[in-house]
Amino acid sequence: MNDYIPISTLNDFIFCPYSIYLHNVYMETDEMVFHAAPQTQGKIAHETIDRKKASNRADDIISMSVYSDEYGLMGKIDIYKRNEQKLIERKFQLKHIFQGQVYQLWAQMLCLNEMGYEVKALEFYETSRNKSIPVPIPSKADIDLFKSFLQEFRSFDPGNTPFSININKCNHCIYCNLCDKTNKDNVYI
């Protein structure tokens, strides 16, 4: 049986692979233990997607589970506009778009393609500013880079990989106060 990578962990892996471990350790606890204001805002903003209330257009597919056997990925999309063949990932606020967020959007697109849905346009939609941010469709070189990233993800061994602290990342990590690798507090306290 294949081990599918949850699409939601791609950005986390780039941010800090150890955060995925901490997420799994604390996922059965009360989210208030580790959620900071940005996660709470994002979760509230995402409720319309989770309840499939973000659109009432018949051609929009909302919060659909997606998977790819070829890439070993699974997750959910936010919105796929069938008539426009556009995939949209909603975010509450985007001060900066990180490569891991783009990888998540590409992963959703690859899953949709494998499931028979053509994707001709990608975008982030920032709900706090009602702003669409187009993202280019990945080139063949981009997909090759993405495949290499997935291989790195799959071969990552926390027991044999030295951990280096990036204080700027730690300061913005929701698990910082619970992490055994640093004694710093995050900026959200």
mmCIF file of C-alpha atoms in Angstrom:
data_model
loop_
_atom_site.group_PDB
_atom_site.id
_atom_site.type_symbol
_atom_site.label_atom_id
_atom_site.label_comp_id
_atom_site.label_asym_id
_atom_site.label_seq_id
_atom_site.Cartn_x
_atom_site.Cartn_y
_atom_site.Cartn_z
ATOM 1 C CA MET A 1 0.000 0.000 0.000
ATOM 2 C CA ASN A 2 1.252 3.460 -0.912
ATOM 3 C CA ASP A 3 1.858 6.058 1.753
ATOM 4 C CA TYR A 4 0.080 9.144 0.494
ATOM 5 C CA ILE A 5 1.423 12.535 1.470
ATOM 6 C CA PRO A 6 -1.268 14.870 2.806
ATOM 7 C CA ILE A 7 -1.173 17.959 0.597
ATOM 8 C CA SER A 8 -1.631 20.155 3.673
ATOM 9 C CA THR A 9 1.802 19.083 4.986
ATOM 10 C CA LEU A 10 3.838 20.245 1.977
ATOM 11 C CA ASN A 11 4.234 23.825 3.181
ATOM 12 C CA ASP A 12 4.835 22.615 6.741
ATOM 13 C CA PHE A 13 7.678 20.383 5.555
ATOM 14 C CA ILE A 14 9.462 23.295 3.897
ATOM 15 C CA PHE A 15 8.834 25.500 6.939
ATOM 16 C CA CYS A 16 10.105 22.880 9.411
ATOM 17 C CA PRO A 17 9.859 19.104 8.986
ATOM 18 C CA TYR A 18 9.789 18.740 12.770
ATOM 19 C CA SER A 19 6.535 20.739 12.886
ATOM 20 C CA ILE A 20 4.803 17.815 11.125
ATOM 21 C CA TYR A 21 5.901 15.545 13.981
ATOM 22 C CA LEU A 22 4.688 18.078 16.566
ATOM 23 C CA HIS A 23 1.376 18.422 14.730
ATOM 24 C CA ASN A 24 0.858 14.660 14.929
ATOM 25 C CA VAL A 25 1.773 14.620 18.616
ATOM 26 C CA TYR A 26 -0.658 17.421 19.510
ATOM 27 C CA MET A 27 -3.488 16.814 17.019
ATOM 28 C CA GLU A 28 -5.637 14.988 19.546
ATOM 29 C CA THR A 29 -5.364 17.828 22.056
ATOM 30 C CA ASP A 30 -7.403 21.003 22.254
ATOM 31 C CA GLU A 31 -6.347 23.262 19.382
ATOM 32 C CA MET A 32 -6.214 26.163 21.810
ATOM 33 C CA VAL A 33 -3.015 24.587 23.186
ATOM 34 C CA PHE A 34 -1.131 25.377 19.983
ATOM 35 C CA HIS A 35 -3.292 27.473 17.626
ATOM 36 C CA ALA A 36 -2.247 31.084 17.379
ATOM 37 C CA ALA A 37 -4.344 33.994 16.114
ATOM 38 C CA PRO A 38 -3.464 33.437 12.415
ATOM 39 C CA GLN A 39 -4.598 29.798 12.532
ATOM 40 C CA THR A 40 -7.808 30.703 14.324
ATOM 41 C CA GLN A 41 -8.563 33.446 11.761
ATOM 42 C CA GLY A 42 -7.793 31.059 8.917
ATOM 43 C CA LYS A 43 -9.989 28.333 10.338
ATOM 44 C CA ILE A 44 -12.921 30.733 10.745
ATOM 45 C CA ALA A 45 -12.425 32.065 7.216
ATOM 46 C CA HIS A 46 -12.298 28.503 5.863
ATOM 47 C CA GLU A 47 -15.630 27.465 7.406
ATOM 48 C CA THR A 48 -17.570 28.475 4.292
ATOM 49 C CA ILE A 49 -15.439 26.057 2.262
ATOM 50 C CA ASP A 50 -15.717 23.244 4.804
ATOM 51 C CA ARG A 51 -19.518 23.652 4.877
ATOM 52 C CA LYS A 52 -19.571 23.976 1.057
ATOM 53 C CA LYS A 53 -21.194 27.427 1.323
ATOM 54 C CA ALA A 54 -18.513 29.452 -0.502
ATOM 55 C CA SER A 55 -20.499 29.446 -3.735
ATOM 56 C CA ASN A 56 -23.967 28.552 -4.878
ATOM 57 C CA ARG A 57 -22.977 28.184 -8.544
ATOM 58 C CA ALA A 58 -23.798 24.739 -9.910
ATOM 59 C CA ASP A 59 -20.538 24.618 -11.885
ATOM 60 C CA ASP A 60 -18.350 25.155 -8.788
ATOM 61 C CA ILE A 61 -16.938 22.140 -6.960
ATOM 62 C CA ILE A 62 -16.226 22.997 -3.341
ATOM 63 C CA SER A 63 -14.188 21.116 -0.725
ATOM 64 C CA MET A 64 -13.737 17.963 -2.786
ATOM 65 C CA SER A 65 -11.327 15.230 -1.711
ATOM 66 C CA VAL A 66 -8.605 14.652 -4.295
ATOM 67 C CA TYR A 67 -5.833 12.113 -4.718
ATOM 68 C CA SER A 68 -3.080 11.077 -7.080
ATOM 69 C CA ASP A 69 -1.691 7.569 -7.350
ATOM 70 C CA GLU A 70 1.081 8.810 -9.650
ATOM 71 C CA TYR A 71 2.379 11.367 -7.148
ATOM 72 C CA GLY A 72 1.188 9.674 -3.950
ATOM 73 C CA LEU A 73 -0.810 12.692 -2.784
ATOM 74 C CA MET A 74 -4.154 13.200 -1.084
ATOM 75 C CA GLY A 75 -6.045 16.185 0.196
ATOM 76 C CA LYS A 76 -8.901 18.548 -0.502
ATOM 77 C CA ILE A 77 -9.379 21.422 -2.861
ATOM 78 C CA ASP A 78 -11.127 24.626 -1.922
ATOM 79 C CA ILE A 79 -12.875 25.576 -5.181
ATOM 80 C CA TYR A 80 -12.687 24.276 -8.726
ATOM 81 C CA LYS A 81 -14.629 26.383 -11.231
ATOM 82 C CA ARG A 82 -15.544 23.868 -13.940
ATOM 83 C CA ASN A 83 -16.612 26.396 -16.573
ATOM 84 C CA GLU A 84 -13.332 28.317 -16.224
ATOM 85 C CA GLN A 85 -11.232 25.233 -15.395
ATOM 86 C CA LYS A 86 -9.792 27.288 -12.544
ATOM 87 C CA LEU A 87 -8.518 25.949 -9.215
ATOM 88 C CA ILE A 88 -8.706 28.394 -6.304
ATOM 89 C CA GLU A 89 -7.055 28.074 -2.902
ATOM 90 C CA ARG A 90 -8.588 30.452 -0.364
ATOM 91 C CA LYS A 91 -6.478 32.077 2.336
ATOM 92 C CA PHE A 92 -7.522 34.617 4.936
ATOM 93 C CA GLN A 93 -4.415 36.735 4.486
ATOM 94 C CA LEU A 94 -1.341 36.421 2.271
ATOM 95 C CA LYS A 95 1.455 38.817 3.132
ATOM 96 C CA HIS A 96 3.828 36.578 1.186
ATOM 97 C CA ILE A 97 3.263 33.477 -0.930
ATOM 98 C CA PHE A 98 5.683 30.741 0.081
ATOM 99 C CA GLN A 99 6.946 27.981 -2.215
ATOM 100 C CA GLY A 100 5.224 25.372 -0.045
ATOM 101 C CA GLN A 101 1.872 27.078 -0.617
ATOM 102 C CA VAL A 102 2.495 27.014 -4.374
ATOM 103 C CA TYR A 103 3.431 23.325 -4.097
ATOM 104 C CA GLN A 104 0.122 22.683 -2.356
ATOM 105 C CA LEU A 105 -1.752 24.325 -5.225
ATOM 106 C CA TRP A 106 0.273 22.358 -7.792
ATOM 107 C CA ALA A 107 -0.425 19.138 -5.883
ATOM 108 C CA GLN A 108 -4.163 19.844 -5.949
ATOM 109 C CA MET A 109 -3.936 20.537 -9.688
ATOM 110 C CA LEU A 110 -2.042 17.295 -10.357
ATOM 111 C CA CYS A 111 -4.633 15.353 -8.369
ATOM 112 C CA LEU A 112 -7.493 16.972 -10.282
ATOM 113 C CA ASN A 113 -5.768 16.263 -13.611
ATOM 114 C CA GLU A 114 -5.349 12.602 -12.703
ATOM 115 C CA MET A 115 -9.003 12.475 -11.672
ATOM 116 C CA GLY A 116 -10.047 13.751 -15.108
ATOM 117 C CA TYR A 117 -10.469 17.486 -14.441
ATOM 118 C CA GLU A 118 -8.499 19.861 -16.634
ATOM 119 C CA VAL A 119 -6.985 22.853 -14.857
ATOM 120 C CA LYS A 120 -6.093 25.855 -17.030
ATOM 121 C CA ALA A 121 -5.768 28.485 -14.284
ATOM 122 C CA LEU A 122 -4.550 28.592 -10.690
ATOM 123 C CA GLU A 123 -5.047 31.290 -8.105
ATOM 124 C CA PHE A 124 -4.990 32.158 -4.456
ATOM 125 C CA TYR A 125 -7.941 34.147 -3.179
ATOM 126 C CA GLU A 126 -7.264 36.353 -0.173
ATOM 127 C CA THR A 127 -10.573 36.659 1.658
ATOM 128 C CA SER A 128 -9.522 39.501 3.990
ATOM 129 C CA ARG A 129 -8.920 41.807 1.003
ATOM 130 C CA ASN A 130 -11.221 40.165 -1.560
ATOM 131 C CA LYS A 131 -8.192 39.803 -3.836
ATOM 132 C CA SER A 132 -7.339 37.160 -6.450
ATOM 133 C CA ILE A 133 -3.671 36.334 -6.978
ATOM 134 C CA PRO A 134 -2.984 34.328 -10.153
ATOM 135 C CA VAL A 135 -0.336 31.594 -10.035
ATOM 136 C CA PRO A 136 1.289 30.326 -13.253
ATOM 137 C CA ILE A 137 0.595 26.744 -14.327
ATOM 138 C CA PRO A 138 3.793 24.785 -13.575
ATOM 139 C CA SER A 139 6.143 24.029 -16.455
ATOM 140 C CA LYS A 140 7.721 20.610 -17.066
ATOM 141 C CA ALA A 141 10.827 21.854 -15.210
ATOM 142 C CA ASP A 142 8.610 22.970 -12.293
ATOM 143 C CA ILE A 143 6.976 19.528 -12.140
ATOM 144 C CA ASP A 144 10.408 17.845 -12.161
ATOM 145 C CA LEU A 145 11.459 20.082 -9.261
ATOM 146 C CA PHE A 146 8.214 19.227 -7.460
ATOM 147 C CA LYS A 147 8.857 15.490 -7.963
ATOM 148 C CA SER A 148 12.322 15.925 -6.426
ATOM 149 C CA PHE A 149 10.736 17.719 -3.489
ATOM 150 C CA LEU A 150 8.266 14.843 -2.992
ATOM 151 C CA GLN A 151 11.186 12.389 -3.012
ATOM 152 C CA GLU A 152 12.972 14.504 -0.390
ATOM 153 C CA PHE A 153 9.782 14.519 1.698
ATOM 154 C CA ARG A 154 9.424 10.733 1.466
ATOM 155 C CA SER A 155 13.063 10.029 2.279
ATOM 156 C CA PHE A 156 13.274 12.450 5.208
ATOM 157 C CA ASP A 157 14.422 10.664 8.354
ATOM 158 C CA PRO A 158 14.246 12.873 11.451
ATOM 159 C CA GLY A 159 16.480 10.443 13.346
ATOM 160 C CA ASN A 160 19.292 10.796 10.823
ATOM 161 C CA THR A 161 18.839 14.426 9.824
ATOM 162 C CA PRO A 162 20.560 17.082 11.919
ATOM 163 C CA PHE A 163 18.115 19.640 13.237
ATOM 164 C CA SER A 164 19.086 23.258 12.837
ATOM 165 C CA ILE A 165 17.144 25.994 14.525
ATOM 166 C CA ASN A 166 16.074 28.947 12.407
ATOM 167 C CA ILE A 167 15.070 31.430 15.091
ATOM 168 C CA ASN A 168 12.951 33.501 12.683
ATOM 169 C CA LYS A 169 10.943 30.412 11.730
ATOM 170 C CA CYS A 170 10.749 29.241 15.354
ATOM 171 C CA ASN A 171 9.419 32.649 16.400
ATOM 172 C CA HIS A 172 6.541 32.183 13.936
ATOM 173 C CA CYS A 173 5.888 28.499 14.575
ATOM 174 C CA ILE A 174 2.659 27.703 16.410
ATOM 175 C CA TYR A 175 4.422 24.770 18.105
ATOM 176 C CA CYS A 176 7.394 26.844 19.302
ATOM 177 C CA ASN A 177 6.246 26.892 22.925
ATOM 178 C CA LEU A 178 5.754 23.102 22.851
ATOM 179 C CA CYS A 179 8.919 22.238 20.906
ATOM 180 C CA ASP A 180 11.770 20.399 22.603
ATOM 181 C CA LYS A 181 14.307 21.835 20.118
ATOM 182 C CA THR A 182 14.140 25.430 21.301
ATOM 183 C CA ASN A 183 13.345 27.371 24.441
ATOM 184 C CA LYS A 184 11.990 30.404 22.603
ATOM 185 C CA ASP A 185 8.418 31.681 22.668
ATOM 186 C CA ASN A 186 6.583 32.433 19.455
ATOM 187 C CA VAL A 187 5.481 35.947 18.540
ATOM 188 C CA TYR A 188 1.801 35.128 19.119
ATOM 189 C CA ILE A 189 1.904 35.036 22.910
#
